[in-house]
Amino acid sequence: MRQFIYLLFLGSLCCMASCNKFLEEKSNKASTVPSTLEDMQALLDAGNQLNMGSYPYFIETCTDDYYLSDEGYNKMDAFDKQVYTFQNPESYNTIAKLALWRNAYKAIAVANTVLDGLAAVEKLKGLDRNNIKGQALFHRAFMHFILTQVYCAPFDQKGDNILPGIPLKLTSDINDKTARSTVKTCYEVIIDDLVNAAALLSNEVAVVTRPNKVAAYAALSRVYLAMEDYENAKKYAESALNLYNKLLDLNTMDLTVAAPFQAMNAETLFFGYSNGSSMFNGSSGSYINEELLHLYEAHDLRLTANFKKETNGFYSFKGQYTGAGSYIFFVGLTTSEMLLNAAEGNVRLGNTSNALKQLNKLLQNRIEKSFFAPVTETDAEVLLELILQERRKELIRRGVRWSDLRRLNKDERFKREIVRRVTIDGKVQEFRLEPNSNNYIFNTPIEVINMTGMQ
């Protein structure tokens, strides 16, 4: 089935122009509404509104996995320079930058249009109303979650979580007042949407731009991990893996090509990506931190799969799970992420034997077969460090490192300071992102605050 997925996905793109037209007409004609389940599914299949590009690139821009050369830094616009150096811009200035906020909420608006209109639409043979509702709930929840990782304080397992969160958009009514919910409420709504989605969705889909039950479980695992609720993170990761657990074996792939990983490959549970920024492009002077490169052992096939040695001797990233694209990066869900979520949850809960099984299942597909030796570490503290190291090595540029930094900074064992040095007007300047800094919370655009009156 998977060999046909990419072709099916390309076919689904053919409806995008008509879906965009439909959305534009809806905004211009209050009386225009989707009238059938087929209309609803077409809205959810408009990948350029939902899966492709709508996720804000802030989820990767300030991580410790890469750096920019001075030349690359100086080529960026003023806004991206501020972002890269942890200066957290308040004003987004241009329509292109405001799109980082607008496109995320546009995706949520599509999901809400479906959810609000479902009860009244005509049922068509071959389409399941509940499944369509589950898809819309998933899309709304997943985008809300990504936005919490950008614009909210990290969830605090020991706190009341009443700090301002993001505006939760739960209806398609454009007249609804825009107001921030608390961090606590944001997570409650996201989890509620995903639990309801999991109950409604089918186990399989024809194309992984459509979420299914496995994707909903995987998303719940990611959300609970960000909350440091390791029991539920493990539970839902294992629930996903019980339904689907295929892994790519890097031993069987040509890793020397420019893009070793196909879009929607066998590991993909849900496909989505961010349009990214030039600060991720190797040809623009974006390189992988040596500290990260040194974590890989000589026979780790991910060295070849993920990184390209440039003519200047530095390494750029090529391991996108999007199949291509030097700017864009994957934010979807995979079986490899679920194995690591489950392994971390198990070791934190004292189940070291299960954690070892899950870690070794991943590694035997990542290390050269003739050099693979199973990890046998039984000390929980040491094993946790190994698993967290593998998370960083495996999940590079998959939309999770920023969330990991935010939660791990609360632990004295794992907190870290990120330092960036750039030459400005001939002088080397140093910028630091301290653990638990307020700069782990991006500013809501002042333009949005002024327009909505949001506090």
GROMACS .gro file of C-alpha atoms in nm:
model
  455
    1MET     CA    1   0.000   0.000   0.000
    2ARG     CA    2   0.272   0.245   0.095
    3GLN     CA    3   0.431   0.234  -0.251
    4PHE     CA    4   0.117   0.403  -0.387
    5ILE     CA    5   0.092   0.669  -0.118
    6TYR     CA    6   0.303   0.931  -0.291
    7LEU     CA    7   0.104   0.896  -0.614
    8LEU     CA    8  -0.220   0.917  -0.421
    9PHE     CA    9  -0.092   1.227  -0.247
   10LEU     CA   10  -0.004   1.393  -0.578
   11GLY     CA   11  -0.352   1.313  -0.697
   12SER     CA   12  -0.503   1.476  -0.392
   13LEU     CA   13  -0.313   1.795  -0.471
   14CYS     CA   14  -0.519   1.836  -0.786
   15CYS     CA   15  -0.813   1.945  -0.573
   16MET     CA   16  -0.617   2.223  -0.402
   17ALA     CA   17  -0.687   2.498  -0.652
   18SER     CA   18  -1.061   2.435  -0.631
   19CYS     CA   19  -1.039   2.410  -0.249
   20ASN     CA   20  -0.857   2.743  -0.233
   21LYS     CA   21  -1.120   2.897  -0.459
   22PHE     CA   22  -1.390   2.751  -0.234
   23LEU     CA   23  -1.226   2.907   0.072
   24GLU     CA   24  -1.190   3.243  -0.101
   25GLU     CA   25  -1.552   3.238  -0.214
   26LYS     CA   26  -1.665   3.149   0.137
   27SER     CA   27  -1.490   3.455   0.276
   28ASN     CA   28  -1.656   3.674   0.013
   29LYS     CA   29  -2.006   3.523   0.028
   30ALA     CA   30  -2.153   3.467   0.369
   31SER     CA   31  -2.414   3.237   0.217
   32THR     CA   32  -2.158   3.002   0.060
   33VAL     CA   33  -2.112   2.695   0.276
   34PRO     CA   34  -1.990   2.341   0.210
   35SER     CA   35  -2.299   2.134   0.144
   36THR     CA   36  -2.177   1.773   0.132
   37LEU     CA   37  -1.935   1.545   0.308
   38GLU     CA   38  -1.738   1.548  -0.015
   39ASP     CA   39  -1.695   1.926   0.027
   40MET     CA   40  -1.578   1.871   0.384
   41GLN     CA   41  -1.322   1.608   0.285
   42ALA     CA   42  -1.199   1.834   0.005
   43LEU     CA   43  -1.137   2.111   0.258
   44LEU     CA   44  -0.939   1.874   0.479
   45ASP     CA   45  -0.744   1.745   0.179
   46ALA     CA   46  -0.629   2.095   0.083
   47GLY     CA   47  -0.280   2.024   0.206
   48ASN     CA   48  -0.150   2.374   0.140
   49GLN     CA   49  -0.402   2.501   0.396
   50LEU     CA   50  -0.329   2.233   0.656
   51ASN     CA   51  -0.028   2.003   0.617
   52MET     CA   52   0.211   2.196   0.402
   53GLY     CA   53   0.378   2.513   0.517
   54SER     CA   54   0.134   2.645   0.777
   55TYR     CA   55   0.339   2.545   1.082
   56PRO     CA   56   0.554   2.841   1.200
   57TYR     CA   57   0.927   2.797   1.155
   58PHE     CA   58   0.995   2.929   1.508
   59ILE     CA   59   0.965   2.568   1.626
   60GLU     CA   60   1.321   2.510   1.494
   61THR     CA   61   1.492   2.849   1.455
   62CYS     CA   62   1.643   2.882   1.803
   63THR     CA   63   1.753   2.525   1.869
   64ASP     CA   64   2.110   2.421   1.942
   65ASP     CA   65   2.143   2.187   1.642
   66TYR     CA   66   2.281   2.438   1.390
   67TYR     CA   67   2.447   2.775   1.342
   68LEU     CA   68   2.487   3.033   1.067
   69SER     CA   69   2.809   3.155   0.915
   70ASP     CA   70   2.865   3.530   0.933
   71GLU     CA   71   2.787   3.550   0.564
   72GLY     CA   72   2.463   3.356   0.610
   73TYR     CA   73   2.361   3.573   0.904
   74ASN     CA   74   2.427   3.897   0.722
   75LYS     CA   75   2.216   3.787   0.423
   76MET     CA   76   1.903   3.751   0.639
   77ASP     CA   77   1.641   4.021   0.684
   78ALA     CA   78   1.623   4.217   1.010
   79PHE     CA   79   1.337   4.007   1.148
   80ASP     CA   80   1.515   3.674   1.103
   81LYS     CA   81   1.835   3.821   1.247
   82GLN     CA   82   1.641   3.906   1.562
   83VAL     CA   83   1.491   3.558   1.577
   84TYR     CA   84   1.827   3.385   1.524
   85THR     CA   85   1.994   3.587   1.801
   86PHE     CA   86   1.717   3.528   2.057
   87GLN     CA   87   1.591   3.890   2.047
   88ASN     CA   88   1.230   3.781   2.008
   89PRO     CA   89   1.071   4.046   1.782
   90GLU     CA   90   0.740   4.200   1.887
   91SER     CA   91   0.655   4.358   1.552
   92TYR     CA   92   0.628   4.129   1.251
   93ASN     CA   93   0.639   4.431   1.015
   94THR     CA   94   0.547   4.267   0.686
   95ILE     CA   95   0.264   4.058   0.545
   96ALA     CA   96   0.514   3.775   0.484
   97LYS     CA   97   0.610   3.765   0.852
   98LEU     CA   98   0.254   3.805   0.978
   99ALA     CA   99   0.175   3.497   0.768
  100LEU     CA  100   0.360   3.294   1.034
  101TRP     CA  101   0.067   3.367   1.267
  102ARG     CA  102  -0.208   3.401   1.008
  103ASN     CA  103  -0.144   3.076   0.822
  104ALA     CA  104  -0.146   2.873   1.144
  105TYR     CA  105  -0.485   3.013   1.241
  106LYS     CA  106  -0.606   2.980   0.883
  107ALA     CA  107  -0.546   2.604   0.914
  108ILE     CA  108  -0.745   2.602   1.239
  109ALA     CA  109  -1.023   2.797   1.066
  110VAL     CA  110  -1.048   2.527   0.796
  111ALA     CA  111  -1.087   2.260   1.065
  112ASN     CA  112  -1.351   2.469   1.242
  113THR     CA  113  -1.542   2.525   0.918
  114VAL     CA  114  -1.571   2.148   0.884
  115LEU     CA  115  -1.662   2.090   1.248
  116ASP     CA  116  -1.929   2.360   1.253
  117GLY     CA  117  -2.085   2.250   0.925
  118LEU     CA  118  -2.085   1.874   0.963
  119ALA     CA  119  -2.424   1.832   1.128
  120ALA     CA  120  -2.606   2.000   0.842
  121VAL     CA  121  -2.436   1.845   0.540
  122GLU     CA  122  -2.566   1.571   0.320
  123LYS     CA  123  -2.428   1.220   0.376
  124LEU     CA  124  -2.259   1.064   0.076
  125LYS     CA  125  -2.203   0.696   0.016
  126GLY     CA  126  -1.848   0.594   0.096
  127LEU     CA  127  -1.772   0.884   0.330
  128ASP     CA  128  -1.785   0.855   0.708
  129ARG     CA  129  -1.908   1.165   0.892
  130ASN     CA  130  -1.734   1.058   1.215
  131ASN     CA  131  -1.404   1.002   1.040
  132ILE     CA  132  -1.419   1.348   0.882
  133LYS     CA  133  -1.497   1.499   1.222
  134GLY     CA  134  -1.197   1.312   1.368
  135GLN     CA  135  -0.968   1.450   1.098
  136ALA     CA  136  -1.082   1.806   1.167
  137LEU     CA  137  -1.038   1.765   1.544
  138PHE     CA  138  -0.687   1.630   1.488
  139HIS     CA  139  -0.583   1.920   1.262
  140ARG     CA  140  -0.720   2.177   1.505
  141ALA     CA  141  -0.548   2.014   1.803
  142PHE     CA  142  -0.213   1.957   1.632
  143MET     CA  143  -0.183   2.318   1.514
  144HIS     CA  144  -0.294   2.451   1.852
  145PHE     CA  145  -0.024   2.234   2.011
  146ILE     CA  146   0.252   2.360   1.780
  147LEU     CA  147   0.146   2.715   1.864
  148THR     CA  148   0.168   2.642   2.238
  149GLN     CA  149   0.530   2.538   2.187
  150VAL     CA  150   0.601   2.875   2.030
  151TYR     CA  151   0.381   3.127   2.210
  152CYS     CA  152   0.315   2.970   2.554
  153ALA     CA  153   0.523   2.912   2.861
  154PRO     CA  154   0.624   2.546   2.897
  155PHE     CA  155   0.372   2.335   3.087
  156ASP     CA  156   0.474   2.300   3.452
  157GLN     CA  157   0.387   1.966   3.612
  158LYS     CA  158   0.426   2.125   3.956
  159GLY     CA  159   0.254   2.455   3.882
  160ASP     CA  160  -0.096   2.593   3.827
  161ASN     CA  161  -0.029   2.678   3.459
  162ILE     CA  162  -0.241   2.993   3.469
  163LEU     CA  163   0.003   3.201   3.264
  164PRO     CA  164  -0.138   3.340   2.938
  165GLY     CA  165  -0.147   3.088   2.658
  166ILE     CA  166  -0.260   3.120   2.299
  167PRO     CA  167  -0.602   3.219   2.166
  168LEU     CA  168  -0.796   2.896   2.122
  169LYS     CA  169  -1.016   2.910   1.815
  170LEU     CA  170  -1.298   2.659   1.856
  171THR     CA  171  -1.558   2.791   1.611
  172SER     CA  172  -1.556   2.925   1.257
  173ASP     CA  173  -1.732   3.246   1.362
  174ILE     CA  174  -1.495   3.528   1.270
  175ASN     CA  175  -1.679   3.756   1.513
  176ASP     CA  176  -1.570   3.552   1.816
  177LYS     CA  177  -1.355   3.763   2.043
  178THR     CA  178  -0.985   3.681   2.031
  179ALA     CA  179  -0.857   3.622   2.383
  180ARG     CA  180  -0.578   3.418   2.533
  181SER     CA  181  -0.662   3.107   2.730
  182THR     CA  182  -0.441   2.992   3.016
  183VAL     CA  183  -0.166   2.739   2.948
  184LYS     CA  184  -0.370   2.485   3.149
  185THR     CA  185  -0.680   2.537   2.938
  186CYS     CA  186  -0.482   2.517   2.614
  187TYR     CA  187  -0.349   2.173   2.699
  188GLU     CA  188  -0.686   2.052   2.825
  189VAL     CA  189  -0.856   2.151   2.499
  190ILE     CA  190  -0.580   2.002   2.284
  191ILE     CA  191  -0.594   1.670   2.469
  192ASP     CA  192  -0.974   1.664   2.457
  193ASP     CA  193  -0.970   1.721   2.080
  194LEU     CA  194  -0.713   1.447   2.025
  195VAL     CA  195  -0.886   1.193   2.249
  196ASN     CA  196  -1.212   1.257   2.066
  197ALA     CA  197  -1.032   1.237   1.732
  198ALA     CA  198  -0.876   0.901   1.823
  199ALA     CA  199  -1.221   0.762   1.906
  200LEU     CA  200  -1.359   0.868   1.568
  201LEU     CA  201  -1.073   0.798   1.329
  202SER     CA  202  -1.011   0.475   1.140
  203ASN     CA  203  -0.694   0.270   1.184
  204GLU     CA  204  -0.576   0.319   0.827
  205VAL     CA  205  -0.583   0.593   0.565
  206ALA     CA  206  -0.496   0.599   0.196
  207VAL     CA  207  -0.253   0.888   0.238
  208VAL     CA  208  -0.072   1.013   0.548
  209THR     CA  209  -0.173   1.375   0.501
  210ARG     CA  210  -0.502   1.249   0.644
  211PRO     CA  211  -0.471   1.169   1.015
  212ASN     CA  212  -0.585   0.831   1.142
  213LYS     CA  213  -0.615   0.672   1.487
  214VAL     CA  214  -0.241   0.596   1.495
  215ALA     CA  215  -0.159   0.961   1.426
  216ALA     CA  216  -0.395   1.076   1.701
  217TYR     CA  217  -0.227   0.845   1.953
  218ALA     CA  218   0.115   0.967   1.836
  219ALA     CA  219   0.011   1.330   1.872
  220LEU     CA  220  -0.117   1.262   2.224
  221SER     CA  221   0.219   1.107   2.308
  222ARG     CA  222   0.400   1.419   2.186
  223VAL     CA  223   0.168   1.648   2.382
  224TYR     CA  224   0.205   1.449   2.704
  225LEU     CA  225   0.583   1.439   2.664
  226ALA     CA  226   0.588   1.820   2.642
  227MET     CA  227   0.385   1.821   2.964
  228GLU     CA  228   0.636   1.584   3.131
  229ASP     CA  229   0.353   1.337   3.184
  230TYR     CA  230   0.572   1.039   3.102
  231GLU     CA  231   0.319   0.772   3.188
  232ASN     CA  232   0.072   0.900   2.929
  233ALA     CA  233   0.348   0.979   2.679
  234LYS     CA  234   0.453   0.614   2.699
  235LYS     CA  235   0.096   0.486   2.695
  236TYR     CA  236   0.000   0.664   2.375
  237ALA     CA  237   0.333   0.600   2.203
  238GLU     CA  238   0.287   0.227   2.264
  239SER     CA  239  -0.077   0.248   2.156
  240ALA     CA  240   0.039   0.395   1.825
  241LEU     CA  241   0.314   0.135   1.784
  242ASN     CA  242   0.073  -0.148   1.858
  243LEU     CA  243  -0.121  -0.044   1.551
  244TYR     CA  244   0.171   0.046   1.323
  245ASN     CA  245   0.544   0.002   1.389
  246LYS     CA  246   0.732  -0.003   1.059
  247LEU     CA  247   1.083   0.143   1.055
  248LEU     CA  248   1.319   0.233   0.775
  249ASP     CA  249   1.633   0.019   0.779
  250LEU     CA  250   1.913   0.255   0.679
  251ASN     CA  251   2.125  -0.049   0.593
  252THR     CA  252   1.903  -0.109   0.289
  253MET     CA  253   1.900   0.250   0.157
  254ASP     CA  254   2.127   0.457  -0.064
  255LEU     CA  255   2.226   0.724   0.185
  256THR     CA  256   2.469   0.908  -0.042
  257VAL     CA  257   2.198   1.072  -0.253
  258ALA     CA  258   2.098   1.434  -0.199
  259ALA     CA  259   1.766   1.340  -0.033
  260PRO     CA  260   1.776   0.988   0.114
  261PHE     CA  261   1.430   1.001   0.273
  262GLN     CA  262   1.121   1.001   0.056
  263ALA     CA  263   0.822   1.211   0.152
  264MET     CA  264   0.562   1.003   0.334
  265ASN     CA  265   0.804   0.714   0.380
  266ALA     CA  266   0.719   0.397   0.573
  267GLU     CA  267   0.787   0.560   0.913
  268THR     CA  268   0.548   0.849   0.859
  269LEU     CA  269   0.235   0.844   1.074
  270PHE     CA  270   0.127   1.196   0.983
  271PHE     CA  271   0.284   1.416   0.717
  272GLY     CA  272   0.322   1.789   0.775
  273TYR     CA  273   0.594   2.047   0.729
  274SER     CA  274   0.689   2.410   0.780
  275ASN     CA  275   0.794   2.635   0.493
  276GLY     CA  276   1.097   2.714   0.705
  277SER     CA  277   1.349   2.989   0.641
  278SER     CA  278   1.675   3.051   0.458
  279MET     CA  279   1.850   3.004   0.792
  280PHE     CA  280   1.811   2.627   0.738
  281ASN     CA  281   1.970   2.625   0.393
  282GLY     CA  282   2.323   2.486   0.368
  283SER     CA  283   2.398   2.692   0.059
  284SER     CA  284   2.311   3.001   0.265
  285GLY     CA  285   2.567   2.918   0.531
  286SER     CA  286   2.356   2.706   0.768
  287TYR     CA  287   2.570   2.435   0.927
  288ILE     CA  288   2.529   2.161   1.187
  289ASN     CA  289   2.689   2.220   1.526
  290GLU     CA  290   3.005   2.015   1.575
  291GLU     CA  291   2.885   1.916   1.922
  292LEU     CA  292   2.591   1.736   1.763
  293LEU     CA  293   2.804   1.575   1.492
  294HIS     CA  294   3.040   1.436   1.756
  295LEU     CA  295   2.752   1.248   1.920
  296TYR     CA  296   2.737   1.006   1.625
  297GLU     CA  297   2.970   0.708   1.631
  298ALA     CA  298   3.164   0.606   1.320
  299HIS     CA  299   2.923   0.333   1.211
  300ASP     CA  300   2.605   0.531   1.272
  301LEU     CA  301   2.440   0.546   0.929
  302ARG     CA  302   2.259   0.866   1.021
  303LEU     CA  303   2.584   1.054   0.967
  304THR     CA  304   2.562   0.984   0.596
  305ALA     CA  305   2.183   0.996   0.578
  306ASN     CA  306   2.140   1.332   0.748
  307PHE     CA  307   2.445   1.539   0.667
  308LYS     CA  308   2.630   1.667   0.363
  309LYS     CA  309   2.992   1.781   0.380
  310GLU     CA  310   3.024   2.117   0.208
  311THR     CA  311   3.332   2.229   0.014
  312ASN     CA  312   3.445   2.437   0.313
  313GLY     CA  313   3.451   2.128   0.534
  314PHE     CA  314   3.140   2.213   0.734
  315TYR     CA  315   2.828   1.996   0.736
  316SER     CA  316   2.479   2.095   0.629
  317PHE     CA  317   2.155   1.904   0.683
  318LYS     CA  318   2.003   1.689   0.408
  319GLY     CA  319   1.791   1.436   0.603
  320GLN     CA  320   1.452   1.601   0.562
  321TYR     CA  321   1.156   1.366   0.603
  322THR     CA  322   0.986   1.591   0.347
  323GLY     CA  323   1.177   1.420   0.066
  324ALA     CA  324   1.329   1.744  -0.064
  325GLY     CA  325   1.368   2.112   0.010
  326SER     CA  326   1.655   2.292   0.176
  327TYR     CA  327   1.441   2.547   0.363
  328ILE     CA  328   1.145   2.337   0.470
  329PHE     CA  329   1.141   2.092   0.758
  330PHE     CA  330   0.918   1.808   0.876
  331VAL     CA  331   0.689   1.858   1.177
  332GLY     CA  332   0.481   1.543   1.141
  333LEU     CA  333   0.482   1.220   1.339
  334THR     CA  334   0.685   0.902   1.291
  335THR     CA  335   0.732   0.557   1.439
  336SER     CA  336   1.092   0.641   1.530
  337GLU     CA  337   0.972   0.931   1.745
  338MET     CA  338   0.720   0.702   1.912
  339LEU     CA  339   0.987   0.444   1.996
  340LEU     CA  340   1.192   0.715   2.166
  341ASN     CA  341   0.888   0.857   2.349
  342ALA     CA  342   0.803   0.511   2.477
  343ALA     CA  343   1.163   0.435   2.574
  344GLU     CA  344   1.198   0.762   2.766
  345GLY     CA  345   0.867   0.708   2.941
  346ASN     CA  346   0.960   0.352   3.035
  347VAL     CA  347   1.300   0.437   3.178
  348ARG     CA  348   1.160   0.728   3.378
  349LEU     CA  349   0.895   0.493   3.518
  350GLY     CA  350   1.152   0.226   3.609
  351ASN     CA  351   1.082  -0.014   3.321
  352THR     CA  352   1.440  -0.035   3.196
  353SER     CA  353   1.396  -0.367   3.015
  354ASN     CA  354   1.117  -0.229   2.797
  355ALA     CA  355   1.312   0.090   2.738
  356LEU     CA  356   1.612  -0.113   2.619
  357LYS     CA  357   1.397  -0.316   2.379
  358GLN     CA  358   1.251  -0.001   2.226
  359LEU     CA  359   1.585   0.177   2.201
  360ASN     CA  360   1.757  -0.124   2.045
  361LYS     CA  361   1.477  -0.174   1.794
  362LEU     CA  362   1.551   0.174   1.664
  363LEU     CA  363   1.930   0.144   1.674
  364GLN     CA  364   1.948  -0.188   1.489
  365ASN     CA  365   1.794   0.000   1.196
  366ARG     CA  366   2.037   0.292   1.227
  367ILE     CA  367   2.376   0.128   1.284
  368GLU     CA  368   2.574  -0.072   1.026
  369LYS     CA  369   2.459  -0.429   1.077
  370SER     CA  370   2.807  -0.577   1.118
  371PHE     CA  371   2.884  -0.323   1.393
  372PHE     CA  372   2.554  -0.315   1.580
  373ALA     CA  373   2.576  -0.417   1.946
  374PRO     CA  374   2.261  -0.388   2.158
  375VAL     CA  375   2.265  -0.138   2.441
  376THR     CA  376   2.267  -0.330   2.769
  377GLU     CA  377   2.286  -0.044   3.020
  378THR     CA  378   2.066  -0.115   3.324
  379ASP     CA  379   2.143   0.194   3.532
  380ALA     CA  380   1.829   0.405   3.482
  381GLU     CA  381   2.013   0.739   3.507
  382VAL     CA  382   2.271   0.644   3.247
  383LEU     CA  383   2.009   0.488   3.021
  384LEU     CA  384   1.795   0.803   3.037
  385GLU     CA  385   2.094   1.009   2.923
  386LEU     CA  386   2.150   0.768   2.634
  387ILE     CA  387   1.785   0.787   2.526
  388LEU     CA  388   1.783   1.167   2.538
  389GLN     CA  389   2.101   1.168   2.331
  390GLU     CA  390   1.937   0.939   2.078
  391ARG     CA  391   1.635   1.171   2.063
  392ARG     CA  392   1.861   1.454   1.958
  393LYS     CA  393   2.047   1.241   1.702
  394GLU     CA  394   1.736   1.081   1.553
  395LEU     CA  395   1.484   1.364   1.557
  396ILE     CA  396   1.696   1.644   1.420
  397ARG     CA  397   1.484   1.903   1.238
  398ARG     CA  398   1.157   1.722   1.301
  399GLY     CA  399   0.989   1.994   1.505
  400VAL     CA  400   1.060   1.844   1.849
  401ARG     CA  401   1.399   1.974   1.966
  402TRP     CA  402   1.256   2.308   2.081
  403SER     CA  403   0.993   2.132   2.293
  404ASP     CA  404   1.262   1.904   2.436
  405LEU     CA  405   1.480   2.200   2.533
  406ARG     CA  406   1.186   2.371   2.701
  407ARG     CA  407   1.099   2.070   2.919
  408LEU     CA  408   1.454   1.949   2.987
  409ASN     CA  409   1.572   2.293   3.097
  410LYS     CA  410   1.366   2.244   3.414
  411ASP     CA  411   1.592   1.952   3.510
  412GLU     CA  412   1.932   2.046   3.653
  413ARG     CA  413   2.084   1.738   3.486
  414PHE     CA  414   1.989   1.840   3.135
  415LYS     CA  415   1.945   2.217   3.119
  416ARG     CA  416   2.168   2.398   2.872
  417GLU     CA  417   2.261   2.745   2.757
  418ILE     CA  418   2.266   2.814   2.383
  419VAL     CA  419   2.530   3.058   2.260
  420ARG     CA  420   2.550   3.217   1.916
  421ARG     CA  421   2.835   3.431   1.791
  422VAL     CA  422   2.804   3.655   1.488
  423THR     CA  423   3.022   3.928   1.342
  424ILE     CA  424   2.838   4.257   1.316
  425ASP     CA  425   3.017   4.564   1.176
  426GLY     CA  426   3.348   4.386   1.217
  427LYS     CA  427   3.295   4.295   1.582
  428VAL     CA  428   3.212   3.951   1.719
  429GLN     CA  429   2.897   3.968   1.928
  430GLU     CA  430   2.766   3.693   2.151
  431PHE     CA  431   2.400   3.614   2.213
  432ARG     CA  432   2.282   3.372   2.482
  433LEU     CA  433   1.959   3.185   2.540
  434GLU     CA  434   1.958   3.095   2.908
  435PRO     CA  435   1.767   2.793   3.040
  436ASN     CA  436   1.406   2.885   3.121
  437SER     CA  437   1.449   3.230   2.967
  438ASN     CA  438   1.137   3.422   2.869
  439ASN     CA  439   1.278   3.408   2.516
  440TYR     CA  440   1.161   3.047   2.503
  441ILE     CA  441   0.820   3.213   2.461
  442PHE     CA  442   0.783   3.405   2.135
  443ASN     CA  443   0.598   3.734   2.142
  444THR     CA  444   0.252   3.747   1.992
  445PRO     CA  445   0.273   3.992   1.699
  446ILE     CA  446   0.197   4.343   1.822
  447GLU     CA  447  -0.002   4.389   1.502
  448VAL     CA  448  -0.238   4.108   1.611
  449ILE     CA  449  -0.271   4.251   1.962
  450ASN     CA  450  -0.353   4.596   1.825
  451MET     CA  451  -0.604   4.460   1.577
  452THR     CA  452  -0.789   4.229   1.818
  453GLY     CA  453  -0.752   4.409   2.150
  454MET     CA  454  -0.619   4.086   2.295
  455GLN     CA  455  -0.450   4.132   2.634
   0.00000   0.00000   0.00000
